[in-house]
Tab-separated table of C-alpha atoms and ligand atoms in Angstrom:
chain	number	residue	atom	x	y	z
Q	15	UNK	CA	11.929	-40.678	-33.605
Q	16	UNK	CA	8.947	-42.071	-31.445
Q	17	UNK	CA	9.824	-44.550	-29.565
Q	18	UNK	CA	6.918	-47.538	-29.568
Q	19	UNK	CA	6.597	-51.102	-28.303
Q	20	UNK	CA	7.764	-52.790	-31.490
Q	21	UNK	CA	11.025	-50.686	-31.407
Q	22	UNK	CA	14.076	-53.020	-31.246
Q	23	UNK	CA	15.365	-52.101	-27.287
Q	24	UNK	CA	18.814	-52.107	-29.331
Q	25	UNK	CA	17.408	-49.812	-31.898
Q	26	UNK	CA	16.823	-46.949	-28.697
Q	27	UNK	CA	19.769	-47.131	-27.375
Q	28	UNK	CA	21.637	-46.838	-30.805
Q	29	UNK	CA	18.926	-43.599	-31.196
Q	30	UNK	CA	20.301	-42.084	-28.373
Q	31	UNK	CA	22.146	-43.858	-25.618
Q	32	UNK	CA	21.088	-41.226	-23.178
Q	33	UNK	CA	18.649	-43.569	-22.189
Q	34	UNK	CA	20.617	-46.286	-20.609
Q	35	UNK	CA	20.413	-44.310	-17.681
Q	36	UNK	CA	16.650	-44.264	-17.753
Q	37	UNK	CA	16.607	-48.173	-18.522
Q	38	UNK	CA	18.687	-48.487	-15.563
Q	39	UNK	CA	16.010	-46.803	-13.056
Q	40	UNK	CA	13.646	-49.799	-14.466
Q	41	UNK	CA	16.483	-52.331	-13.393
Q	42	UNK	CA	16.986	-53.634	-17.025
Q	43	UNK	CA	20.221	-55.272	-17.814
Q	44	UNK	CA	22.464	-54.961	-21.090
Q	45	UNK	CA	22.432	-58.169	-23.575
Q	46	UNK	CA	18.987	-57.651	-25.033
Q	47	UNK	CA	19.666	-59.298	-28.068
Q	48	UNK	CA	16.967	-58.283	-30.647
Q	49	UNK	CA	14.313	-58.022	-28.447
Q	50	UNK	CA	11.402	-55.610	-28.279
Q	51	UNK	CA	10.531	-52.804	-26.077
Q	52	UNK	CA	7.266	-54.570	-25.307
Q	53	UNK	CA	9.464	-57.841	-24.782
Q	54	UNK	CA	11.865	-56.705	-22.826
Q	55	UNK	CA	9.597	-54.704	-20.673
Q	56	UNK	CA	7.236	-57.858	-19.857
Q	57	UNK	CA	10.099	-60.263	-19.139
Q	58	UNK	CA	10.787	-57.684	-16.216
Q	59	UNK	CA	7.078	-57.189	-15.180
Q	60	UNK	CA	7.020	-53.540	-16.190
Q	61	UNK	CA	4.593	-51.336	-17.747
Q	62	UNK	CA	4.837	-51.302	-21.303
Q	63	UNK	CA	2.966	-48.123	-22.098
Q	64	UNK	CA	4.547	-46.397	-18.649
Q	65	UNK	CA	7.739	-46.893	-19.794
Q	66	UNK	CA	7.242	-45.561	-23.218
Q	67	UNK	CA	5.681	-42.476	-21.676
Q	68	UNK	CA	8.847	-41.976	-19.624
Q	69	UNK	CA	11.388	-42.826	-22.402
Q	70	UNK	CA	9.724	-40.394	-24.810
Q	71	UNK	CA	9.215	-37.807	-22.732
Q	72	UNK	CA	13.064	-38.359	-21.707
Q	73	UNK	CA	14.135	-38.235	-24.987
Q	74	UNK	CA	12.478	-35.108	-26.296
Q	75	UNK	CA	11.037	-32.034	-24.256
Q	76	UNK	CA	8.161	-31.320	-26.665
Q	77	UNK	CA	6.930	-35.181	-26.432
Q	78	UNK	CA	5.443	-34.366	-23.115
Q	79	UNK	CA	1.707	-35.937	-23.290
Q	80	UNK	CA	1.479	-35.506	-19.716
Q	81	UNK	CA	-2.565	-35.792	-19.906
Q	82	UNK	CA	-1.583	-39.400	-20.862
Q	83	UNK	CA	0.924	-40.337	-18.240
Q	84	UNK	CA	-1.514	-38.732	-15.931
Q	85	UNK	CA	-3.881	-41.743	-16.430
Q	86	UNK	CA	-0.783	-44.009	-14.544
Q	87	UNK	CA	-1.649	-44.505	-10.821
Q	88	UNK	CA	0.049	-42.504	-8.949
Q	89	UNK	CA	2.051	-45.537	-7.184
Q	90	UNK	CA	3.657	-46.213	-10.438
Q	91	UNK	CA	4.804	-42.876	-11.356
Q	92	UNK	CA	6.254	-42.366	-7.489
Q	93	UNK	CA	7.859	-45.755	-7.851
Q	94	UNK	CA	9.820	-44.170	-10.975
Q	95	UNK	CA	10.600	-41.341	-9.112
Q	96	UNK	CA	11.603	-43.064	-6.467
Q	97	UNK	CA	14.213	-44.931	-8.834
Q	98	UNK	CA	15.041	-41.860	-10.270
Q	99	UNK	CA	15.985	-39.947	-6.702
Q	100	UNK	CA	18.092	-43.225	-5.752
Q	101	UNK	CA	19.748	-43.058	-9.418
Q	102	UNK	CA	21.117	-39.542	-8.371
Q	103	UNK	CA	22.456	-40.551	-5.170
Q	104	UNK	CA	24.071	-43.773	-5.829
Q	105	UNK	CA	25.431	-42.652	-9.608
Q	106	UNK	CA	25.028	-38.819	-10.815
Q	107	UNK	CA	26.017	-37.044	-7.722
Q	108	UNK	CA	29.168	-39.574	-6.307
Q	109	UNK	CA	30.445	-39.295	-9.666
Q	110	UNK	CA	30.813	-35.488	-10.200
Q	111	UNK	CA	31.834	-35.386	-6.609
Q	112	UNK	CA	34.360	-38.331	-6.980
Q	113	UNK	CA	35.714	-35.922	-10.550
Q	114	UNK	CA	35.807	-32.659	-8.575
Q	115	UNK	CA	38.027	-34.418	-5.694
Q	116	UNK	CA	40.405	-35.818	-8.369
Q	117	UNK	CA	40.246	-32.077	-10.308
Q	118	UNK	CA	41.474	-30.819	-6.742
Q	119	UNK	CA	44.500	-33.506	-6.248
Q	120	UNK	CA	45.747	-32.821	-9.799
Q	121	UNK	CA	46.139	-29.084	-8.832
Q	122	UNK	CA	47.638	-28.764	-5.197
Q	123	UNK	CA	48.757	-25.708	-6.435
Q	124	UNK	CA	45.625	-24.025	-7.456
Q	125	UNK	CA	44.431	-23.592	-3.965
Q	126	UNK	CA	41.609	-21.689	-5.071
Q	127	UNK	CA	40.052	-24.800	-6.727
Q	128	UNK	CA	38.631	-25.855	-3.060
Q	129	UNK	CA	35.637	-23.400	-3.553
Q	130	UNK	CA	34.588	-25.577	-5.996
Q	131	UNK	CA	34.417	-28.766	-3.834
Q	132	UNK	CA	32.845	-26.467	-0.780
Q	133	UNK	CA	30.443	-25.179	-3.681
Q	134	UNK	CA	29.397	-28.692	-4.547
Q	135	UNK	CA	28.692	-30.201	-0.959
Q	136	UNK	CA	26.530	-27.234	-0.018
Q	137	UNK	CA	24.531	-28.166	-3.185
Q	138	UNK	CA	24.729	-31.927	-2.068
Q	139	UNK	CA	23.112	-30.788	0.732
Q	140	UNK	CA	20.538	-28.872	-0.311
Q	141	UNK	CA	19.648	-31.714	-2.995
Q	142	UNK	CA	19.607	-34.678	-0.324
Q	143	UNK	CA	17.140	-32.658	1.738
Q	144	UNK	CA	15.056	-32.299	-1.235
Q	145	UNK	CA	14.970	-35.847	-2.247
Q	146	UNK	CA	14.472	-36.896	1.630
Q	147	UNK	CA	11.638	-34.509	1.962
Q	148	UNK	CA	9.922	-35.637	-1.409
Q	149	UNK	CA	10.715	-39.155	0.113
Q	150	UNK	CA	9.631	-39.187	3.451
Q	151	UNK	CA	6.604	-36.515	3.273
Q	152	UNK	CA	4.921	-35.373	-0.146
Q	153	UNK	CA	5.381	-39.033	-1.781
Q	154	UNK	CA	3.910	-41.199	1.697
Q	155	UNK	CA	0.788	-38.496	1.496
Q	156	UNK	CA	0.635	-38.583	-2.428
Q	157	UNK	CA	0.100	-42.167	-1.746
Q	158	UNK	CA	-2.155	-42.006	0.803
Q	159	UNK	CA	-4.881	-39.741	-1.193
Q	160	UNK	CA	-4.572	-42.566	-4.060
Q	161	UNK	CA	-5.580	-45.094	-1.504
Q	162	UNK	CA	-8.308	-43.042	-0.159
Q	163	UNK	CA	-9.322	-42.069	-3.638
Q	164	UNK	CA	-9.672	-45.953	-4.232
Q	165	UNK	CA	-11.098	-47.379	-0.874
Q	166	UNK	CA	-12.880	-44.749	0.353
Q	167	UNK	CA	-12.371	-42.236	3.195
Q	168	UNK	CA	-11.546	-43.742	6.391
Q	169	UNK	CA	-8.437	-42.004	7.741
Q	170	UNK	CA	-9.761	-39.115	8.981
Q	171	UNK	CA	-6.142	-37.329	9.618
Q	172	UNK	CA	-5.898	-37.521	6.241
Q	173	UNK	CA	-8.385	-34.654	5.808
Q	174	UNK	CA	-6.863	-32.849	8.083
Q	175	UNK	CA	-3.650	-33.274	6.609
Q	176	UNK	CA	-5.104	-32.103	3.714
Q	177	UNK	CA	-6.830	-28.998	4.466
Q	178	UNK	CA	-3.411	-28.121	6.649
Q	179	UNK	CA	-0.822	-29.006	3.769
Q	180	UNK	CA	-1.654	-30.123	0.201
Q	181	UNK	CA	-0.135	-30.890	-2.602
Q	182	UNK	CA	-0.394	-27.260	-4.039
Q	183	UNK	CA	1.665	-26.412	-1.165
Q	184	UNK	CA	4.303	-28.642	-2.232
Q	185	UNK	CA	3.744	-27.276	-5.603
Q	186	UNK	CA	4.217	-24.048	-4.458
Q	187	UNK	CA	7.745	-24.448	-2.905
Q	188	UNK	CA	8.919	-27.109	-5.055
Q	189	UNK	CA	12.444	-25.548	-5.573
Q	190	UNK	CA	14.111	-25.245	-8.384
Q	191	UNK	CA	17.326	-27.784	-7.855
Q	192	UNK	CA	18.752	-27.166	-11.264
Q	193	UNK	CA	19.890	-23.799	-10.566
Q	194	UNK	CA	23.000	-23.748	-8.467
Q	195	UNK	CA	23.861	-26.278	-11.227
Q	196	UNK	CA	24.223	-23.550	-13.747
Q	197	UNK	CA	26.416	-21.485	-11.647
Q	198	UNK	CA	28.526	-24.267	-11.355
Q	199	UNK	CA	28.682	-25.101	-14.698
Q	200	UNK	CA	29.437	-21.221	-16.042
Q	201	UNK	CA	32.075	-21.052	-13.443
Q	202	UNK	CA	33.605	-23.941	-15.138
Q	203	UNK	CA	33.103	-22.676	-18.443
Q	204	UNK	CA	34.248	-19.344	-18.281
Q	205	UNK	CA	35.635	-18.527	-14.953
Q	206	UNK	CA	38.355	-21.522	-14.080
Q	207	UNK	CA	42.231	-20.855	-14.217
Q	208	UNK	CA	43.615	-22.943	-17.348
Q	209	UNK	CA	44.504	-26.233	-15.577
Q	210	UNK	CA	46.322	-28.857	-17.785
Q	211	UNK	CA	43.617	-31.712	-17.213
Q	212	UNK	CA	41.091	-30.013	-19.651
Q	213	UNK	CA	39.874	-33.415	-20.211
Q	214	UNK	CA	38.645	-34.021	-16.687
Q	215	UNK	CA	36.818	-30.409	-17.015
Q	216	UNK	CA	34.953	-31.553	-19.840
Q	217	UNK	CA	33.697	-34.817	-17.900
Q	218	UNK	CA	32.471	-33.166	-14.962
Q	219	UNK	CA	30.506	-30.455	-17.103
Q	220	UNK	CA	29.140	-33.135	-19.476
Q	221	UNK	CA	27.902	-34.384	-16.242
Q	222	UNK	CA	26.479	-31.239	-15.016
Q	223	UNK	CA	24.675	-31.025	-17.674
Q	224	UNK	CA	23.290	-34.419	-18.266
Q	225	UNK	CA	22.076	-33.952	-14.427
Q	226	UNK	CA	20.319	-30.731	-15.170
Q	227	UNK	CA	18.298	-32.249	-18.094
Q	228	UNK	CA	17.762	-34.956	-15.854
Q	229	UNK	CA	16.445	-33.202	-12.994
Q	230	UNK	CA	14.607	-30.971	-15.460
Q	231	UNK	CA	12.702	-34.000	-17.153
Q	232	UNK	CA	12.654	-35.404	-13.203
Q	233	UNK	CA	10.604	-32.001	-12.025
Q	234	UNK	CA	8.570	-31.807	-14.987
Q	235	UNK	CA	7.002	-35.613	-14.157
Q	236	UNK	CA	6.653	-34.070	-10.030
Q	237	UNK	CA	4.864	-30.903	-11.041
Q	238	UNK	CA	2.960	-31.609	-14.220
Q	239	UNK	CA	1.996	-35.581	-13.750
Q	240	UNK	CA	2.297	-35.789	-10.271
Q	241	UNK	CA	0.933	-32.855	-8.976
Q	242	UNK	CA	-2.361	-31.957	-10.646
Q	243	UNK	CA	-3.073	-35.661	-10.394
Q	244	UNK	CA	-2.999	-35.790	-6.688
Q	245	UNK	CA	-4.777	-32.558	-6.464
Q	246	UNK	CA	-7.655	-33.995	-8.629
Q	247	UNK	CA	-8.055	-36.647	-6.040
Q	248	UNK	CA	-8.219	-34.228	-3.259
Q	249	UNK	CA	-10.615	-32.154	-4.905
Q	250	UNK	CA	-12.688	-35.155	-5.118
Q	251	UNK	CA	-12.530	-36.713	-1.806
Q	252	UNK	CA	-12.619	-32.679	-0.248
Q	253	UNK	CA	-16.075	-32.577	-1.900
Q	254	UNK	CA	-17.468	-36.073	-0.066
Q	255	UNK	CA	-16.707	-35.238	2.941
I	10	UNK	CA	24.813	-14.637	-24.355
I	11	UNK	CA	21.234	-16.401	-24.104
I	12	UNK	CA	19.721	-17.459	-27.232
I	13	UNK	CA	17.526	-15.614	-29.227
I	14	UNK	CA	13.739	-16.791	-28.108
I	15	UNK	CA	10.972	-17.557	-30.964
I	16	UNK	CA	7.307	-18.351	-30.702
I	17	UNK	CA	5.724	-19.961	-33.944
I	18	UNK	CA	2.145	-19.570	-34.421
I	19	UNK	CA	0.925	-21.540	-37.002
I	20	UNK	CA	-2.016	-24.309	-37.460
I	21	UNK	CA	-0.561	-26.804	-39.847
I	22	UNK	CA	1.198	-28.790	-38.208
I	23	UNK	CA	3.227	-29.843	-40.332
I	24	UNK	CA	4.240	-26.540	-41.072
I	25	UNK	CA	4.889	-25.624	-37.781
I	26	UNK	CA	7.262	-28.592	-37.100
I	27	UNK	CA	9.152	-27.367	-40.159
I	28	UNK	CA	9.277	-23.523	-38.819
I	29	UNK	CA	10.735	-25.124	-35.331
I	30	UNK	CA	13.193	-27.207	-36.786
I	31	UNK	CA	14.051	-24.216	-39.278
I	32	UNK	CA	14.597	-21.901	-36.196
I	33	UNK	CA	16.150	-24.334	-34.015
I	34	UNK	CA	19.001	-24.906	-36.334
I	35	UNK	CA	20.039	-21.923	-36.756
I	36	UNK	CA	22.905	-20.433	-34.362
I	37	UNK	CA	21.870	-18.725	-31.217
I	38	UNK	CA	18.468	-19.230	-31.958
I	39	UNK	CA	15.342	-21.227	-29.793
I	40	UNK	CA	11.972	-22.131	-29.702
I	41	UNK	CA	10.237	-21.556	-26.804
I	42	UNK	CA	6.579	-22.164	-27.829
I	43	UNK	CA	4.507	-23.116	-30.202
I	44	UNK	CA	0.868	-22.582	-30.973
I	45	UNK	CA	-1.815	-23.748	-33.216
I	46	UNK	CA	-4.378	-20.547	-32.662
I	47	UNK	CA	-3.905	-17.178	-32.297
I	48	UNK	CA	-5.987	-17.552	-28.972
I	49	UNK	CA	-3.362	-19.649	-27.570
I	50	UNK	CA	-0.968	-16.942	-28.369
I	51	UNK	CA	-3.515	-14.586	-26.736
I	52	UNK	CA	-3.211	-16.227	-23.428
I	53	UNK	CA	0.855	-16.480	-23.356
I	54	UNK	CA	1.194	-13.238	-24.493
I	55	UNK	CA	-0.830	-11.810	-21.672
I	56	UNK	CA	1.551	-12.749	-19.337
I	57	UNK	CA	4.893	-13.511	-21.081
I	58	UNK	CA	6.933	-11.470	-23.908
I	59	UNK	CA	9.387	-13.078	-26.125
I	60	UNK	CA	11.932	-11.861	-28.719
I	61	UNK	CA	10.874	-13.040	-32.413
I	62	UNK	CA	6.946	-14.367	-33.378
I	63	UNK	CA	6.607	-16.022	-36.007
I	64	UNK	CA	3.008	-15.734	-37.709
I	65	UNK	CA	1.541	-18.365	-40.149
I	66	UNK	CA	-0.375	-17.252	-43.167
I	67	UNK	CA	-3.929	-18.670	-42.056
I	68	UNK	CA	-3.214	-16.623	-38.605
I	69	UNK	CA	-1.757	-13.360	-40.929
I	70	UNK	CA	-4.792	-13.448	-43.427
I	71	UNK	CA	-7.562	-13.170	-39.960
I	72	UNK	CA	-5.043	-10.904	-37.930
I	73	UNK	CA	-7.110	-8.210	-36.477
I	74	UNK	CA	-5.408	-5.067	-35.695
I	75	UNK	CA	-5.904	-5.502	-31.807
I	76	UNK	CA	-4.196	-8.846	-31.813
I	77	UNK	CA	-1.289	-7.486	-34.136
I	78	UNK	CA	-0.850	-4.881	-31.232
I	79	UNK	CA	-0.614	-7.291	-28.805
I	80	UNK	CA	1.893	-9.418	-30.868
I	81	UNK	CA	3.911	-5.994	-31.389
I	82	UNK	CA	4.063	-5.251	-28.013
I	83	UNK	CA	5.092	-8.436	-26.769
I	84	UNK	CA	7.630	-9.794	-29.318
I	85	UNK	CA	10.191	-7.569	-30.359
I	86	UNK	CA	10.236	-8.997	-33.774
I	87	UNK	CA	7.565	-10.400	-36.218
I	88	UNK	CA	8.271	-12.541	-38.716
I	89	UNK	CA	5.439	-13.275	-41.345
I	90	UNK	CA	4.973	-16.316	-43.423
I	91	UNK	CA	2.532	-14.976	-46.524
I	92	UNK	CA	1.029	-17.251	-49.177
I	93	UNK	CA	2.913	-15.510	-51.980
I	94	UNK	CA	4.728	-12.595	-53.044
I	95	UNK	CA	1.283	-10.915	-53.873
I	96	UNK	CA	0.111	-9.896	-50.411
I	97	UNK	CA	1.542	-6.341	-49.772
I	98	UNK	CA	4.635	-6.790	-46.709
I	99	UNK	CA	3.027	-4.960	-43.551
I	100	UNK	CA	5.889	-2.660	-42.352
I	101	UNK	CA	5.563	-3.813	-38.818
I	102	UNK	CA	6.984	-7.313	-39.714
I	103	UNK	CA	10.780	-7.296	-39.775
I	104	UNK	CA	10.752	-10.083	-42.550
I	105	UNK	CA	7.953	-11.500	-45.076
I	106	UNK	CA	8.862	-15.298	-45.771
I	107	UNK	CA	6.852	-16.711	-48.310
I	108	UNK	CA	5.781	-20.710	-48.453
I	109	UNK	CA	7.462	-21.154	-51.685
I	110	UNK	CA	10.313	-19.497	-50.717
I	111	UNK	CA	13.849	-21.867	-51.181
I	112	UNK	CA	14.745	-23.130	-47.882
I	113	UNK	CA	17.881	-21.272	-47.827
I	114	UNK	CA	15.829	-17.737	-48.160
I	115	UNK	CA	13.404	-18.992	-44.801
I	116	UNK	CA	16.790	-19.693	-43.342
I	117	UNK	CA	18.599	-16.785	-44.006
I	118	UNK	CA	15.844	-14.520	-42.901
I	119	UNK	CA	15.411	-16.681	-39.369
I	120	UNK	CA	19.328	-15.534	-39.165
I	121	UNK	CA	18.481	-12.236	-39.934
I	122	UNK	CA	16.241	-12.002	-37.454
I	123	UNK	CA	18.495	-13.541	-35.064
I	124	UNK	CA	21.205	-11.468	-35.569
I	125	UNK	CA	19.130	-8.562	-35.446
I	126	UNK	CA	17.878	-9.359	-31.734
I	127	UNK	CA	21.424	-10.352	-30.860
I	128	UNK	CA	22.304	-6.478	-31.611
I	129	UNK	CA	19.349	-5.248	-29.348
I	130	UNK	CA	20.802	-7.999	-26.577
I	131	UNK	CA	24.576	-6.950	-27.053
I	132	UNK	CA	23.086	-3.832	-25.927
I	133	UNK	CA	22.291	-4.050	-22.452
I	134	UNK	CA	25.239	-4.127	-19.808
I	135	UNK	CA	25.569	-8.012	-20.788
I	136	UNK	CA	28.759	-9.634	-20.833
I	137	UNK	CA	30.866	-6.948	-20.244
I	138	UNK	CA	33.233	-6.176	-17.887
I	139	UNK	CA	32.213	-5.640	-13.807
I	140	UNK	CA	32.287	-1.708	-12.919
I	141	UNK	CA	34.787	-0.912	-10.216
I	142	UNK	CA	31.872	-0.141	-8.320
I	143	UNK	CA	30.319	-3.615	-9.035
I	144	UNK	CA	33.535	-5.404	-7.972
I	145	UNK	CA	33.344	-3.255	-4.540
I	146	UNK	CA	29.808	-4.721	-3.745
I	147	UNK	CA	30.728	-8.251	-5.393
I	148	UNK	CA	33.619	-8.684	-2.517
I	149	UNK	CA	31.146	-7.626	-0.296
I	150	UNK	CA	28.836	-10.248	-1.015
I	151	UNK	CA	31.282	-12.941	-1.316
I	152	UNK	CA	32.494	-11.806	1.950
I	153	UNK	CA	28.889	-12.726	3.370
I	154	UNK	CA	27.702	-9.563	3.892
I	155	UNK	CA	23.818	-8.823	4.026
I	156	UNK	CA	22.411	-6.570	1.603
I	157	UNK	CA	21.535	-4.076	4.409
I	158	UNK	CA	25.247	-4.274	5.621
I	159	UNK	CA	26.535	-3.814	2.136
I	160	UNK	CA	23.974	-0.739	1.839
I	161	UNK	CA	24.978	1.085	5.051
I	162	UNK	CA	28.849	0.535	4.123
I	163	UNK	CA	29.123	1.733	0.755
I	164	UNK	CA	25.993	4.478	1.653
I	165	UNK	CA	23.842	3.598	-0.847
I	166	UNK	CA	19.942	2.341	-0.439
I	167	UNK	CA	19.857	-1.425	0.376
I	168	UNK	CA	17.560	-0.769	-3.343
I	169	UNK	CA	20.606	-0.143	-5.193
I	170	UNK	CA	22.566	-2.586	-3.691
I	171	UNK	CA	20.063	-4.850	-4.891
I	172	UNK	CA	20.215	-3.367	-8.864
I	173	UNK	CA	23.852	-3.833	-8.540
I	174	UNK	CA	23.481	-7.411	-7.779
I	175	UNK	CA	21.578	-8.072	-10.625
I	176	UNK	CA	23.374	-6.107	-13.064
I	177	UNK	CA	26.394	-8.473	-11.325
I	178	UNK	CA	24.187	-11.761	-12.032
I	179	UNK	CA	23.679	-10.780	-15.391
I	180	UNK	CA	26.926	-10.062	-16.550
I	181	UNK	CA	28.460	-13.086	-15.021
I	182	UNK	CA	26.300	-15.369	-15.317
I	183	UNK	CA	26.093	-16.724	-11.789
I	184	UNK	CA	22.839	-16.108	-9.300
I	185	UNK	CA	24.124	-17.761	-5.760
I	186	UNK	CA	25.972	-15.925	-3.171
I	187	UNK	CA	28.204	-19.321	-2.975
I	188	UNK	CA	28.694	-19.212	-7.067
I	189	UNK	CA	29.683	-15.181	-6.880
I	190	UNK	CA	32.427	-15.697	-4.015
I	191	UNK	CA	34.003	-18.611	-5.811
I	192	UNK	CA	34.218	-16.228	-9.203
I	193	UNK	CA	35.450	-13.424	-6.545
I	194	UNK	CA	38.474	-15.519	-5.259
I	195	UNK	CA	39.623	-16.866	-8.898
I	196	UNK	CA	39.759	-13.237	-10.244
I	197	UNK	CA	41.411	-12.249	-7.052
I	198	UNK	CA	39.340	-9.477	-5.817
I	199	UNK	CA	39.353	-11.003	-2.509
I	200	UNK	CA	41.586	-14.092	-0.877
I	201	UNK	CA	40.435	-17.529	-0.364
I	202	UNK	CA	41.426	-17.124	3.361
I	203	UNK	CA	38.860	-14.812	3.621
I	204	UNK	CA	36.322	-17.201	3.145
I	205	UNK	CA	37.283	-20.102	4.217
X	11	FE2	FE1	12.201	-35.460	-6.917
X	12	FE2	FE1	11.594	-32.391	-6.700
């Protein structure tokens, strides 16, 4: 099922609730009656057709028209990803961190267990520096082409900046974050001593794996939307100067 | 065990949405791409290989004998969908499905196929136990050491200490250093003091 703008906003979630999560990012509240997508979506000034974009290609991998959520400017799609990043910090990763601390004080005795918590904060880590670099460098200079691409040319650091790191640079080394995830998760799934909790197991690796498809769908928007779309604009503006 | 991988080339699209969802349903088995043209399939196949392909009878009926090479040499299974029973089964394809075929046939020859791979997969040291030898250079790399260290300890090239780590990866399932030394302390071949 496609989503479109006549959909009942019940009607999705019933389809798959998965995408509360991604309604969340968009700072839409429960309680929306029998409302539209298009209805609910203008009474909180967003982007109909953006948000279908992201909700279908959320929903199913092979939905991924990324030619058309390429014609998006690239403030919208960095304000998503924006939302997204915060999302992870302030829900996904607290929570399987917050399940792996209570996995470690039901089993004093398995001592071994604390690898697992030492595992996870060196991913933490690793995943906050991502974010902070996406935040604080690629995204600020994605931004800044789109402005230039708009106004004109006047910052002429920017071209420097440009010829000294682009976004195919960024491209280039944009890590993989999902992977240490899968170790995780097969240690988990095959490797753990049989703790009584089994419950609790099966949270935290439901959550590792809703992250991972997350972060999948997440990297697929940075390197196949974002990415060529920037580097279009550089291409352009390269060739004026 | 990973799943068995399947390309569909096919130009209906209809009929290609029904191979998918065929293959997809089936245990152990997984799309990973479709195409609409055999020069699609060209271009992956110049670069990637995959385990089953599954040809469409408008692609079959043009299939030149270059491009069935290709598809040989890059799948390790064909499956063939043929108009009917009439065109003469190429021995090269594993299984001839036929459009009018009941769903349960299309099905059980997508398992056969499967199952067929899984053999080939089941195979290769995959899910089997760690070598003693393996378990000596698995402590050593939960233990921190560098490949070169490991290498000069155990003398063996810093090459094969490499091939062991794959081999390692592989059968366990887990590619970080940090991942392998958590497996090493819960089997116990080396003490969570020792890493700590
Ligand atoms: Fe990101
Ligand atoms: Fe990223």
């Amino acid at each position: 099922m496609h989503i479109a703008k006549d959909t009942k906003m019940g009607d999705v979630v019933h389809h798959n609730h998965s995408v509360l999560t991604v309604m969340l990012r968009f700072n839409i509240k429960l309680g929306f009656g029998d409302k539209t997508v298009d209805e609910v979506c203008s009474e909180y000034n967003i982007n109909t057709s953006f948000f279908l974009e992201i909700i279908n290609a959320f929903l199913d991998p092979n939905y991924f028209p990324s030619k058309h959520l390429r014609t998006f400017s690239v403030n919208l799609i960095i304000d998503y990803l924006l939302k997204t990043h915060y999302f992870y910090l302030t829900h996904k990763i607290p929570a399987i961190e917050c399940m792996i601390e209570q996995l470690i004080k039901e089993n004093q005795g398995e001592s071994d267990l604390r690898l697992i918590r030492k595992f996870f904060k060196e991913y933490k880590d690793e995943f906050i520096n991502h974010l902070k670099r996406e935040d604080e460098a690629v995204f600020p200079y994605a931004l800044r082409v789109e402005t230039a691409a708009i106004n004109g040319l006047n910052d002429t650091t920017l071209v420097k900046q440009m010829t000294k790191y682009s976004m195919n640079d960024y491209l280039n080394e944009h890590d993989n974050i999902e992977e240490k995830l899968f170790d995780l998760k097969n240690i988990l799934i095959k490797y753990i001593p049989p703790i009584s909790n089994q419950a609790l197991c099966i949270h935290i690796i439901e959550e590792l794996f809703s992250l991972e498809k997350d972060l999948h769908d997440h990297s697929r928007i940075e390197e196949k939307v974002l990415g060529p779309k920037v580097m279009e604009m550089e291409k352009q503006l390269l060739a004026h100067t | 065990m990973d799943k068995v991988a399947y390309i569909i080339v096919e130009p209906v699209p209809i009929v290609r949405w029904a191979l998918s969802r065929i293959v997809e349903e089936q245990p152990n088995s997984t799309v990973d791409k479709e195409f609409d043209s055999m020069h699609r399939l060209v271009d992956h196949l110049q670069k990637h290989s995959t385990d089953v392909t599954i040809v469409g009878q408008s692609i079959l009926l043009g299939l030149s004998a270059e491009h069935l090479k290709l598809i040989k040499s890059k799948s390790k299974l064909i499956v063939a969908l043929a108009e009917n029973e009439a065109q003469t089964p190429n021995p090269l394809f594993f299984e001839t499905i036929h459009q009018h075929d009941s769903l349960q046939n299309i099905q059980k020859a997508i398992r056969k196929a499967t199952c067929e791979m899984a053999k080939h997969k089941d195979n290769k040291p995959n899910g089997s136990a760690l070598s003693d030898r393996e378990i000596d250079i698995l402590k050593d790399i939960a233990l921190g050491l560098s490949a070169k260290e490991i290498a000069a300890k155990n003398f063996i090239s810093p090459h094969t200490v490499i091939t062991h780590r794959k081999n390692i990866t592989k059968k366990l399932g887990i590619k970080t250093t940090s991942g392998l030394t958590i497996y090493a302390v819960l089997n116990k071949h080396i003490r969570i003091e020792e890493v700590e």
